[in-house]
Short mmCIF file of C-alpha atoms and ligand atoms in Angstrom, two decimals:
data_model
loop_
_atom_site.label_atom_id
_atom_site.label_comp_id
_atom_site.label_asym_id
_atom_site.label_seq_id
_atom_site.Cartn_x
_atom_site.Cartn_y
_atom_site.Cartn_z
CA MET A 205 -80.20 -2.04 28.02
CA ALA A 206 -78.72 -1.52 24.55
CA LEU A 207 -75.35 0.18 24.33
CA ILE A 208 -75.12 2.87 21.66
CA ARG A 209 -71.80 3.98 20.23
CA PHE A 210 -71.53 7.55 19.07
CA GLY A 211 -68.80 9.95 18.10
CA VAL A 212 -68.00 13.03 20.14
CA SER A 213 -65.94 15.94 18.87
CA ILE A 214 -63.90 17.54 21.58
CA GLU A 215 -60.95 19.92 21.79
CA LYS A 216 -57.66 18.12 22.41
CA ASP A 217 -56.91 20.34 25.36
CA LEU A 218 -60.22 19.47 27.01
CA LEU A 219 -59.82 15.76 26.30
CA ASP A 220 -56.33 15.83 27.85
CA LYS A 221 -57.82 17.37 30.96
CA PHE A 222 -60.57 14.76 30.99
CA ASP A 223 -58.02 11.94 30.68
CA ARG A 224 -55.99 13.35 33.56
CA PHE A 225 -59.19 13.63 35.59
CA ILE A 226 -60.27 10.04 34.96
CA GLY A 227 -56.72 8.78 35.52
CA GLY A 228 -56.82 10.24 39.00
CA LYS A 229 -60.22 8.68 39.63
CA LYS A 230 -59.06 5.18 38.63
CA TYR A 231 -61.54 4.78 35.79
CA THR A 232 -60.42 2.05 33.41
CA ASN A 233 -61.88 3.72 30.33
CA ARG A 234 -63.39 6.96 29.12
CA SER A 235 -66.84 5.47 28.55
CA GLU A 236 -67.53 4.67 32.18
CA ALA A 237 -66.22 8.06 33.28
CA PHE A 238 -68.41 9.76 30.70
CA ARG A 239 -71.49 7.77 31.79
CA ASP A 240 -70.84 8.71 35.42
CA LEU A 241 -70.60 12.40 34.56
CA ILE A 242 -73.92 12.25 32.72
CA ARG A 243 -75.57 10.44 35.63
CA GLN A 244 -74.15 13.01 38.03
CA GLU A 245 -75.75 15.80 36.04
CA LEU A 246 -79.08 13.95 35.84
CA ILE A 247 -79.07 13.32 39.60
CA GLN A 248 -78.27 16.96 40.27
CA LYS A 249 -81.27 17.85 38.12
CA GLN A 250 -83.46 15.43 40.10
CA TRP A 251 -82.58 17.32 43.28
CA GLU A 252 -83.88 20.49 41.68
CA GLY A 253 -87.20 18.84 40.83
CA LYS A 254 -90.10 17.27 42.67
CA ASP A 255 -89.59 13.57 41.99
CA GLU A 256 -88.44 11.20 44.69
CA VAL A 257 -84.72 11.10 45.48
CA ALA A 258 -82.59 9.25 48.02
CA GLY A 259 -79.54 10.26 49.99
CA ALA A 260 -77.72 10.26 53.28
CA ILE A 261 -77.18 12.89 55.93
CA THR A 262 -74.12 12.49 58.14
CA LEU A 263 -73.63 14.36 61.38
CA ILE A 264 -70.75 14.58 63.83
CA TYR A 265 -71.55 15.82 67.31
CA ASN A 266 -70.69 15.56 70.98
CA HIS A 267 -73.37 13.51 72.73
CA HIS A 268 -72.56 15.04 76.13
CA LYS A 269 -74.53 18.09 75.02
CA ARG A 270 -77.89 16.65 76.03
CA GLU A 271 -79.95 19.51 74.70
CA LEU A 272 -78.35 19.02 71.30
CA VAL A 273 -79.17 15.31 71.27
CA ASN A 274 -82.81 16.05 72.15
CA LYS A 275 -83.07 18.64 69.39
CA LEU A 276 -81.62 16.23 66.82
CA MET A 277 -84.17 13.64 67.90
CA ASP A 278 -87.12 16.06 67.82
CA ILE A 279 -86.29 17.18 64.29
CA GLN A 280 -85.90 13.60 63.07
CA HIS A 281 -89.33 12.73 64.46
CA ASP A 282 -90.81 15.68 62.59
CA PHE A 283 -89.44 14.22 59.34
CA GLY A 284 -90.30 10.62 60.22
CA ARG A 285 -91.75 9.70 56.85
CA LEU A 286 -88.68 10.91 55.00
CA ILE A 287 -86.19 8.92 57.10
CA ILE A 288 -85.90 5.29 56.06
CA SER A 289 -83.04 4.35 58.38
CA ALA A 290 -80.68 5.90 60.91
CA GLN A 291 -77.46 4.59 62.33
CA HIS A 292 -75.63 5.91 65.35
CA ILE A 293 -71.93 5.14 65.78
CA HIS A 294 -69.94 6.06 68.90
CA LEU A 295 -66.66 7.35 67.46
CA ASP A 296 -64.93 7.88 70.80
CA HIS A 297 -65.76 8.96 74.35
CA ASN A 298 -67.20 12.27 73.16
CA ASN A 299 -68.03 12.12 69.49
CA CYS A 300 -70.87 10.45 67.66
CA LEU A 301 -71.40 9.85 63.96
CA GLU A 302 -75.00 9.65 62.82
CA ILE A 303 -75.95 8.50 59.34
CA ILE A 304 -79.54 9.19 58.34
CA ALA A 305 -80.80 7.62 55.13
CA VAL A 306 -83.56 9.56 53.43
CA LYS A 307 -85.94 8.89 50.57
CA GLY A 308 -88.62 11.24 49.30
CA SER A 309 -89.01 14.89 48.36
CA PRO A 310 -85.71 16.60 47.50
CA LEU A 311 -86.89 19.81 49.10
CA GLN A 312 -87.81 18.05 52.34
CA ALA A 313 -84.49 16.17 52.40
CA GLN A 314 -82.55 19.40 52.04
CA LYS A 315 -84.69 21.06 54.69
CA LEU A 316 -84.06 18.20 57.11
CA ALA A 317 -80.30 18.33 56.45
CA ASP A 318 -80.25 22.12 56.90
CA ASN A 319 -82.24 21.92 60.13
CA LEU A 320 -79.93 19.28 61.60
CA LYS A 321 -76.68 20.92 60.47
CA SER A 322 -77.64 24.31 61.82
CA ILE A 323 -78.14 23.10 65.40
CA LYS A 324 -75.52 24.59 67.70
CA GLY A 325 -72.96 21.98 68.63
CA VAL A 326 -73.11 19.92 65.43
CA LYS A 327 -69.45 19.85 64.42
CA HIS A 328 -70.00 18.76 60.83
CA GLY A 329 -72.92 17.80 58.67
CA THR A 330 -73.23 16.73 55.05
CA LEU A 331 -75.99 15.77 52.67
CA SER A 332 -75.04 13.22 50.06
CA MET A 333 -77.48 13.78 47.22
CA SER A 334 -78.12 10.53 45.40
CA THR A 335 -80.92 8.96 43.46
CA ALA A 336 -83.80 6.65 44.27
CA GLY A 337 -82.57 4.70 41.25
CA THR A 338 -85.15 5.70 38.68
CA GLY A 339 -84.78 8.19 35.86
CA ILE A 340 -81.05 7.72 35.33
NI1 NI B 668 -72.73 7.97 70.43
#
């Protein structure tokens, strides 16, 4: 893909803030940081649309609560086509980490994440909203 150079006018104050921001993030130059910010905005927009997206749901829960484990499983089966992979990690005697990779409708992915997170006994749940790789 061709790289285009273009000039951007920006207030010094804002640029200083940007430089401090990218310094903290370990970016080696402004261009890559700028590209990432644009992609982040485009991906956010994708999640508001209807096109296919990809992401990951992570859950932390206590597997001794059998009813909870069954509920998590039932919901995942209901969204079977959306889930492309799931990994279960035993963190310690009580706690489990589950990582569920999803690809498909953004609305469905958010619904699945909400349904799983809202189950009583789930200690923490996140949805990492990423892209299926197209359109950015
Ligand atoms: Ni486990």
